[in-house]
Coordinates of C-alpha atoms and ligand atoms in Angstrom, one line a residue:
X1 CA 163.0 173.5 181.1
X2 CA 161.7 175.3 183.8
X3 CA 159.0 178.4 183.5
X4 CA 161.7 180.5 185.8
X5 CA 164.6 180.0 183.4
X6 CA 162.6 181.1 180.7
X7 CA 163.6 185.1 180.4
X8 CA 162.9 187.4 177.7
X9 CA 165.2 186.8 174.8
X10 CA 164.8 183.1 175.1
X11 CA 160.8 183.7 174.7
X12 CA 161.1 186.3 171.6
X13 CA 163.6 182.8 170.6
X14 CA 160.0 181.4 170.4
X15 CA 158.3 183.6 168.6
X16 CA 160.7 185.2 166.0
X17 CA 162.7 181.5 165.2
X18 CA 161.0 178.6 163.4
X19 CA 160.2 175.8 165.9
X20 CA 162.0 172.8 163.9
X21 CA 164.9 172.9 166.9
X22 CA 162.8 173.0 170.2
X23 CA 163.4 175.9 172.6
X24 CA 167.2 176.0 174.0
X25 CA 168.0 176.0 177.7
X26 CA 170.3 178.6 177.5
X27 CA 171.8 181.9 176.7
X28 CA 175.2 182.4 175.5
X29 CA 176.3 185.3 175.2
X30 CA 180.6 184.9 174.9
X31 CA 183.6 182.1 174.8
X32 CA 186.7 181.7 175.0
X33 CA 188.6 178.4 174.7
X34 CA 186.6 175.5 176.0
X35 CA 184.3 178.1 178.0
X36 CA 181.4 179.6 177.7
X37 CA 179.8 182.5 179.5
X38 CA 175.6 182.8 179.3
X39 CA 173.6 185.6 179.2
X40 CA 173.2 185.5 183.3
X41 CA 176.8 185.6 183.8
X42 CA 177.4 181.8 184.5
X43 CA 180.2 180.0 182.9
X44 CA 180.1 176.0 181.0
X45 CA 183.0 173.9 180.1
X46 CA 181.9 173.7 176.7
X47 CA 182.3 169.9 176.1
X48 CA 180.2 169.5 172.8
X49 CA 182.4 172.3 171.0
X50 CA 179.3 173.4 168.7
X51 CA 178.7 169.8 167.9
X52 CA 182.2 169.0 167.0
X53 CA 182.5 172.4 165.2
X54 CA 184.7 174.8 167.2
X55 CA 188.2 172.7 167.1
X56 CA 190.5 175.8 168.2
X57 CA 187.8 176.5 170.9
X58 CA 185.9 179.8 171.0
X59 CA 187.8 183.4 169.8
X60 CA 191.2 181.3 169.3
X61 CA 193.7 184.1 168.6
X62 CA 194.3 182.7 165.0
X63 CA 191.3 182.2 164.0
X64 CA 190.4 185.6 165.2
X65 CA 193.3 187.4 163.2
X66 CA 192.7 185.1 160.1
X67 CA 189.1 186.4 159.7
X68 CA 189.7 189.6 160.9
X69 CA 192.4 190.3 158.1
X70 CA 190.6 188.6 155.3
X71 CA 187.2 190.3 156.1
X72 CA 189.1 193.9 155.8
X73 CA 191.3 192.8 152.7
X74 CA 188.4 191.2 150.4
X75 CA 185.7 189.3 152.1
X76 CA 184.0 188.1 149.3
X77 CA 184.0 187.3 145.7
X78 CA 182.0 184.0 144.5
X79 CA 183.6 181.8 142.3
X80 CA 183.9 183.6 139.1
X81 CA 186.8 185.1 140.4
X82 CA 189.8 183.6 141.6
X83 CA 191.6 184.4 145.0
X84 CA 194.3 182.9 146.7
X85 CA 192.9 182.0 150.0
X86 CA 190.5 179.3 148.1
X87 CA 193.4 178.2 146.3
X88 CA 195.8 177.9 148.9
X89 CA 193.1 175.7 151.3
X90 CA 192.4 173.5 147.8
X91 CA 196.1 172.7 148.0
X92 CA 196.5 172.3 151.5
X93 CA 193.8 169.9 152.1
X94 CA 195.5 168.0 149.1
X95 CA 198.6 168.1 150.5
X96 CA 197.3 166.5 153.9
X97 CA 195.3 163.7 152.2
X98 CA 198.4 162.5 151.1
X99 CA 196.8 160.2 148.6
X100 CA 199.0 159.8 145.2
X101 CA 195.9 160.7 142.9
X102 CA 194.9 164.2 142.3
X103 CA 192.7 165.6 144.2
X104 CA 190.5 168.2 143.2
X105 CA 188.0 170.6 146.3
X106 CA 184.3 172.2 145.7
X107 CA 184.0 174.5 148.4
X108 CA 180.3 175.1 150.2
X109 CA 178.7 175.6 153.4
X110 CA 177.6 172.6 155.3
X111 CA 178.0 169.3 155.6
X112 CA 174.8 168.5 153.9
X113 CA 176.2 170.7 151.0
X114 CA 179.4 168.8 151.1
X115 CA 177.4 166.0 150.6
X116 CA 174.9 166.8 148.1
X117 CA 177.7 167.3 145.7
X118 CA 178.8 163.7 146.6
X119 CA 175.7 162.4 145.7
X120 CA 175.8 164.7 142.6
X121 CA 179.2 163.1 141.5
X122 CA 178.0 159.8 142.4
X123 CA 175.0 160.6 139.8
X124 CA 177.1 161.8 137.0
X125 CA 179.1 157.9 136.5
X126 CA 175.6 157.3 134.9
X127 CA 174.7 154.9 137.6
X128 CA 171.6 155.7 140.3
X129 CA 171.6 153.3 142.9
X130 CA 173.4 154.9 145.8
X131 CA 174.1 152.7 149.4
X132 CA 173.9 154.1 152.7
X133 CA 174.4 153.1 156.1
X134 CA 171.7 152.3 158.3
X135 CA 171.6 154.7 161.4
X136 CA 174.1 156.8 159.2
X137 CA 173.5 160.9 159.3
X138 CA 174.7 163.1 156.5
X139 CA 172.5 166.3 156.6
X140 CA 169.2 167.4 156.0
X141 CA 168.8 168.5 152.2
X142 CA 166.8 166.4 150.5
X143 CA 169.3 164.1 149.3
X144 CA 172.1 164.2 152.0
X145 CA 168.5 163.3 154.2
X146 CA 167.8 160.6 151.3
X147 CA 171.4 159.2 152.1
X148 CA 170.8 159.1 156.0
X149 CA 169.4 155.8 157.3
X150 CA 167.2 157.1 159.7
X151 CA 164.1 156.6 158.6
X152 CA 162.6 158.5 161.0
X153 CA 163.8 161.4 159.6
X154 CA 162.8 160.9 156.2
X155 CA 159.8 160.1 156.7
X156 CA 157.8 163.5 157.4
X157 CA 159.7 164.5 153.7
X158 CA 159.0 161.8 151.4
X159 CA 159.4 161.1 148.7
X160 CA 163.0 161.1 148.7
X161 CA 165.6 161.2 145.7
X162 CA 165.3 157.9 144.0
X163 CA 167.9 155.6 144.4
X164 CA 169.5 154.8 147.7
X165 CA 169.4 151.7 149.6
X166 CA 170.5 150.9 153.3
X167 CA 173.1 148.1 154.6
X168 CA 173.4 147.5 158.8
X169 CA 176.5 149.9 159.4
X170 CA 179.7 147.8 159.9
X171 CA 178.4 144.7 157.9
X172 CA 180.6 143.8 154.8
X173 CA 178.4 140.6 153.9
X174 CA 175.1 142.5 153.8
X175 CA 176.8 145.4 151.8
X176 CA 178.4 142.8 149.8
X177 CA 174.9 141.1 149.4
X178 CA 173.1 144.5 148.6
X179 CA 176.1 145.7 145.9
X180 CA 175.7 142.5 143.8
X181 CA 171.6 142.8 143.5
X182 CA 173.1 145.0 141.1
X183 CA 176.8 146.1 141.0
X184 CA 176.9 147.5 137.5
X185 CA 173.9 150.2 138.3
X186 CA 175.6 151.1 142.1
X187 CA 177.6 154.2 141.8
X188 CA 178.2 154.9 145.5
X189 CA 178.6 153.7 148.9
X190 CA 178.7 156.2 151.2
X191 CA 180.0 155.6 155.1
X192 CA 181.0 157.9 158.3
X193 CA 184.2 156.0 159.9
X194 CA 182.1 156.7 162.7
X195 CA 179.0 157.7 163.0
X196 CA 178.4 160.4 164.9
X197 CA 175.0 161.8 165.5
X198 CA 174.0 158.1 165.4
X199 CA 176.0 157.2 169.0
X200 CA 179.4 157.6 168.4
X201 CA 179.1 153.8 166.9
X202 CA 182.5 152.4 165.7
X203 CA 182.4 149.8 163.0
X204 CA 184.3 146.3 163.2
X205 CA 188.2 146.9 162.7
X206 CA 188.8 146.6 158.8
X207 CA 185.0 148.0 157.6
X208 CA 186.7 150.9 156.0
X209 CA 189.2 148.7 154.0
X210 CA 186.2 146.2 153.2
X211 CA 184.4 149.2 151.6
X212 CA 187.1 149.9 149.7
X213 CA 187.7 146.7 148.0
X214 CA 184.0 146.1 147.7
X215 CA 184.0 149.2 145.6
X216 CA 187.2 148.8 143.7
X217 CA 186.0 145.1 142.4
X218 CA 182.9 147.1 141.2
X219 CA 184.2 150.4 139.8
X220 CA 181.6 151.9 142.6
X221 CA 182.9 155.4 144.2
X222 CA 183.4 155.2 147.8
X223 CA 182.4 158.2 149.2
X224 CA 183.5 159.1 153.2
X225 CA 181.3 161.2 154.9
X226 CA 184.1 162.7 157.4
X227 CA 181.9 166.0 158.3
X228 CA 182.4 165.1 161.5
X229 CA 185.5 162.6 161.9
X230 CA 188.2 164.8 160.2
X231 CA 190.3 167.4 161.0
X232 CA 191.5 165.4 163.9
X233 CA 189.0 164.7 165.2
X234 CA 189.6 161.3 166.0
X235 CA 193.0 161.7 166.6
X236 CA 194.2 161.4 162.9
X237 CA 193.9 164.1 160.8
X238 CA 191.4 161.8 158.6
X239 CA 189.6 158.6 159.9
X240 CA 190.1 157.4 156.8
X241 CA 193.2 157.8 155.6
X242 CA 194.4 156.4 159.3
X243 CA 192.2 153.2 158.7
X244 CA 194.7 153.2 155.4
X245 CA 191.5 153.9 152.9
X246 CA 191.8 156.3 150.1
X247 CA 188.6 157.4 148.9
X248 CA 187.1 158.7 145.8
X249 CA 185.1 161.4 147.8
X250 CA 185.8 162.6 151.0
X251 CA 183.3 165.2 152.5
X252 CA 184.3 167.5 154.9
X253 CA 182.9 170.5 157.1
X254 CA 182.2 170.7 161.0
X255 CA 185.3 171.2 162.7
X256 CA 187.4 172.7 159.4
X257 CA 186.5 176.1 159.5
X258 CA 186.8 176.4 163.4
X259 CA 183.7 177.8 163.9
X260 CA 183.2 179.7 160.3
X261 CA 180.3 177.9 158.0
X262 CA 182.6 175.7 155.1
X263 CA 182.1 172.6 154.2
X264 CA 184.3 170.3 151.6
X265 CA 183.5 167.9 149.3
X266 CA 187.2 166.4 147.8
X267 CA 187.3 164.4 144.5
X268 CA 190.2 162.1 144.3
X269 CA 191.1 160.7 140.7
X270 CA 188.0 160.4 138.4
X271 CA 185.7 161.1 141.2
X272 CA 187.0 165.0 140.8
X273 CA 186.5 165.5 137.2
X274 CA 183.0 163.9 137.3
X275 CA 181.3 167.3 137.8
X276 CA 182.0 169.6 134.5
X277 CA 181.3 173.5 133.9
X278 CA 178.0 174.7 135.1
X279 CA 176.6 171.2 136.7
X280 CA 177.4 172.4 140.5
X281 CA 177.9 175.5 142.6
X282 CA 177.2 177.8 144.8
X283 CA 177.4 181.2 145.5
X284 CA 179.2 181.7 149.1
X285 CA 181.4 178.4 148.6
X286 CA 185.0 178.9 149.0
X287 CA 184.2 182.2 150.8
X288 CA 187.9 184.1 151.6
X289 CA 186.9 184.4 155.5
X290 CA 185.6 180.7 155.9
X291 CA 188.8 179.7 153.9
X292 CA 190.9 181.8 155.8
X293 CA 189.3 180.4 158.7
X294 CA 190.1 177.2 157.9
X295 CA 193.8 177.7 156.7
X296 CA 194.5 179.1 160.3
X297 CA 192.6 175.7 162.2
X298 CA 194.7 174.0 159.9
X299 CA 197.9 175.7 160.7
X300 CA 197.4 175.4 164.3
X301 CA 196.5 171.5 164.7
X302 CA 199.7 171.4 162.7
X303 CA 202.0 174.1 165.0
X304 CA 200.4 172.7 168.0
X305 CA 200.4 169.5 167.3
X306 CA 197.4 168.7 168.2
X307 CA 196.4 165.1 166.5
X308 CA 198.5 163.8 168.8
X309 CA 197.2 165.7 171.6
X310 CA 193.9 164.4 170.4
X311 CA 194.8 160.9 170.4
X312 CA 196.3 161.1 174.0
X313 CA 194.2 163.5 175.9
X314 CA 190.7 161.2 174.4
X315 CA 192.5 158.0 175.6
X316 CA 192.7 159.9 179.0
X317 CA 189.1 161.1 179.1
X318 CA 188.0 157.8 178.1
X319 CA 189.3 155.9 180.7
X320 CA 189.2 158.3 183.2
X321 CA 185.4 158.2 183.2
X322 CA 185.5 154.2 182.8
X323 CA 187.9 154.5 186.0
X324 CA 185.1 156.1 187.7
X325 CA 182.9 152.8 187.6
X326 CA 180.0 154.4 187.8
X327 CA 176.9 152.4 187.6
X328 CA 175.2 154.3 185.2
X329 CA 177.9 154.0 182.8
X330 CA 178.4 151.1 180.6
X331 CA 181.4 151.9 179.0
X332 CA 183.0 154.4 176.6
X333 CA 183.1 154.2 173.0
X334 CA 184.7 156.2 170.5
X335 CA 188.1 157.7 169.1
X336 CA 189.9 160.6 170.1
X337 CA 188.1 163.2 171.1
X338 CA 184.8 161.6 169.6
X339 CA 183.0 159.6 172.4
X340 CA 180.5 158.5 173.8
X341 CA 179.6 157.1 176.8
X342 CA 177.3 154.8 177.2
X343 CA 174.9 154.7 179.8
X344 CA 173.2 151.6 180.9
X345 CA 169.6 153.2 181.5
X346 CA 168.0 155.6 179.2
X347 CA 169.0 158.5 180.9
X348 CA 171.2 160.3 178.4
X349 CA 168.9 163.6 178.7
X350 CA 169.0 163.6 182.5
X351 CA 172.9 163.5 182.2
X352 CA 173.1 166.5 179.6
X353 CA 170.4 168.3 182.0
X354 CA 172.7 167.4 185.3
X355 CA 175.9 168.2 183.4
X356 CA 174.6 171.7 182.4
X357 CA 173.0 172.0 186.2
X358 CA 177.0 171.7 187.0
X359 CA 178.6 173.7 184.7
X360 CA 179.5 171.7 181.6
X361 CA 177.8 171.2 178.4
X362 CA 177.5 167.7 176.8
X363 CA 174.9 166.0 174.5
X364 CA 172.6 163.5 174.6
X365 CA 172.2 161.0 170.7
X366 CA 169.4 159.0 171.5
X367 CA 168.5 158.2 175.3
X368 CA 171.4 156.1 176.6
X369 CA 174.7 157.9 175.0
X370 CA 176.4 160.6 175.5
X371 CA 178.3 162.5 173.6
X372 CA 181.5 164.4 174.1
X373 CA 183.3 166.3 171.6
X374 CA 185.4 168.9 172.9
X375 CA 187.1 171.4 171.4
X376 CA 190.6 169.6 170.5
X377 CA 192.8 172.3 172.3
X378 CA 191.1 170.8 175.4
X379 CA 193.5 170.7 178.7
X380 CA 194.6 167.4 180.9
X381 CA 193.1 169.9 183.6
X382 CA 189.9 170.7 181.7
X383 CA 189.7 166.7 182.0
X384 CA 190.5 166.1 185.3
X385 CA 188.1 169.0 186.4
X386 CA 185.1 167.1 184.1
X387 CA 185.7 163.6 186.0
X388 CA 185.8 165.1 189.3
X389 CA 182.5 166.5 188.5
X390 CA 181.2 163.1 186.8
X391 CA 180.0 161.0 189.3
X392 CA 177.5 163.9 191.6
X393 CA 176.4 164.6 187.9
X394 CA 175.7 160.7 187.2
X395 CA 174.1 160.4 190.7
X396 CA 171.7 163.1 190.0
X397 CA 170.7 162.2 186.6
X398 CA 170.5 158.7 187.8
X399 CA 167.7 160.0 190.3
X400 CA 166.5 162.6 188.6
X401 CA 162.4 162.0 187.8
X402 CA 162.6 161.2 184.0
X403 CA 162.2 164.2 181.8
X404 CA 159.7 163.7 179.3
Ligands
PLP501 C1 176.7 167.1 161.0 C2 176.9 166.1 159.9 C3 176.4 166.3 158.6 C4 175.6 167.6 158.3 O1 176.3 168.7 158.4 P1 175.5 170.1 158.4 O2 176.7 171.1 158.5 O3 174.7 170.1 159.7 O4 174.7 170.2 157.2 C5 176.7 165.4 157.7 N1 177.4 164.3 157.9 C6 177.9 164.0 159.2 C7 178.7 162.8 159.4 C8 177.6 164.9 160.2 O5 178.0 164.7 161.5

């Protein structure tokens, strides 16, 4: 960033916010739908959506009235009371599952909350040894950050919750190899469908289903980290349950609350009476706004229709920008409106930097992808508009002196 876009509020940024997220290149001061509007007037095609977060777009109508309403009627009440809002989502996000076991929710904040209690659950079959992906991401609490095989990451914050161990994402003989070192002390796997902050990497077709019988012949929980692959997401409403998986665990948060904090973590079968009275909580989980929040995003990917919408209009902007055959991009991975695109020099930064120079906002995972996840009410237009812009974009990041 340059000293002359630095103005006032983004230096008291600097001095009044902790410096564990570098400073931010820009203002934003309002939004509506996919755009943006900063402090200096300027307006983004907000392609990253909060990092996969706001799914309606900004200040959709419903969302807007859902929270509005709730906040004047009761906006909160912790969980020692009941209120139908929290009761209502519980069944909804049951009913959507469509698995045949019960399902049971614990409402929280985050995705890292959402996955602590997974790890929680997976503690309470009175086995420890938990295995995670490697170059997997599932928050940054101590043990969601235990669970994420980055080591990088953990490594300023050791020592880490005992127990977990690491396969190469998408390989069923190394998991299978890792499980039987000890298979009657491993109470979880844990996988993304796809991970997300890794690259947008897909695993081989029928990894999910592997997983699954892996854990099965083991009485191991399979827990799905879909913080960032449900709530259509990928074009189904759940990775998983598209791949034709049912999980024990499912964790959810990102895109369900459209912008409100919630995350999920759902037990199906055993996996949701693992955790008794008093061994779990949290004070603003299952929140009415957040849940009312989330009741209206899932109202409106169901009036609107929008997994399929999801599933078409990422086809489109995948091979759009493939079309475009553009040296600098290698191809385009991904599902629905989850992708990445590969570059085939480390310029992933200089793209996000050139795509922000041009009005849209995109981000860089690692230095050669990039990622796009729109919100999912995005238009054919708002993707015709994007891969006109691509290639001057491409050209100047492809030029562009590298940036640190
Ligand atoms: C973002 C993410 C998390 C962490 O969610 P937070 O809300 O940032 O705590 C966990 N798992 C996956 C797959 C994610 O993409």
């Amino acid at each position: 960033m340059s000293p002359q876009d630095t103005t006032d509020l983004t230096s008291r940024w600097d001095t009044a916010l902790m410096r564990n997220y570098g400073t931010p290149p820009l203002e934003l001061v309002s939004g509506r739908g996919v755009t943006v509007t900063a402090a200096d007037g300027r307006e983004y095609l907000d392609l990253l959506a909060g990092i996969a977060v706001n799914s309606l777009g900004h200040a959709h109508p419903a969302v807007v009235e859902a929270v509005s309403s709730q906040v004047a009627e009761l906006g909160h009440v912790s969980n020692l009371y009941v209120h139908p809002v929290v009761v209502e989502l519980a069944e909804r996000l049951e009913s959507l599952l469509a698995v045949e076991a019960p399902v049971r929710a614990f409402f929280c904040n985050s995705g890292a909350e959402a996955n602590e209690a997974a790890f929680k659950i997976a503690r309470r079959t009175g086995r420890s040894r938990i295995l995670a992906a490697e170059n997997g991401f599932h928050g940054r609490t101590m043990g969601a950050l235990a669970m994420t095989g980055q080591p990088a990451k953990r490594a300023p914050f050791e020592p880490m919750p005992a127990g977990v161990e690491y396969f190469p994402y998408g390989d069923t003989a190394a998991l299978r190899a890792l499980v039987e070192q000890a298979p009657a002390d491993t109470a979880a796997v844990i996988v993304e469908p796809v991970q997300g902050e890794g690259g947008v990497v897909e695993p081989p077709e029928g990894f999910l289903a592997d997983v699954r019988e892996l854990c099965t012949e083991h009485g191991i929980l399979m827990i799905v980290d879909e913080v960032q692959t449900g709530i259509a997401r990928t074009g189904a409403m759940f990775a998983s349950r598209k791949a034709g998986v049912v999980p024990d665990v499912i964790t959810l948060a990102k895109g369900l609350g459209g912008g409100l904090p919630i995350g999920a973590c759902l037990g199906i079968g055993r996996a949701g009476e693992l955790l008794t009275a008093g061994q779990h909580g949290t004070t603003f989980g299952g929140n009415p706004v957040a849940c009312a929040a989330a009741l209206a995003v899932l109202k409106t990917i169901d009036t609107d229709d929008l997994v399929a919408h999801v599933d078409r209009l990422g086809k489109l902007l995948a091979a759009e920008i493939e079309c475009l055959d553009h040296p600098l991009v290698d191809h385009v991975r991904g599902r629905g409106l989850l992708l990445g695109v590969v570059l085939t020099a480390p310029r992933a930064k200089e793209v996000e930097e050139a795509a922000r120079a041009a009005g849209y906002l995109v981000g860089a995972t690692g230095t050669d992808v990039v990622r796009l996840a729109p919100p999912l009410i995005l238009t054919e237009d708002q993707v015709a508009q994007f891969v006109t812009a691509l290639p001057p974009i491409l050209d100047a990041a492809s030029e562009k002196e590298t940036s640190s």
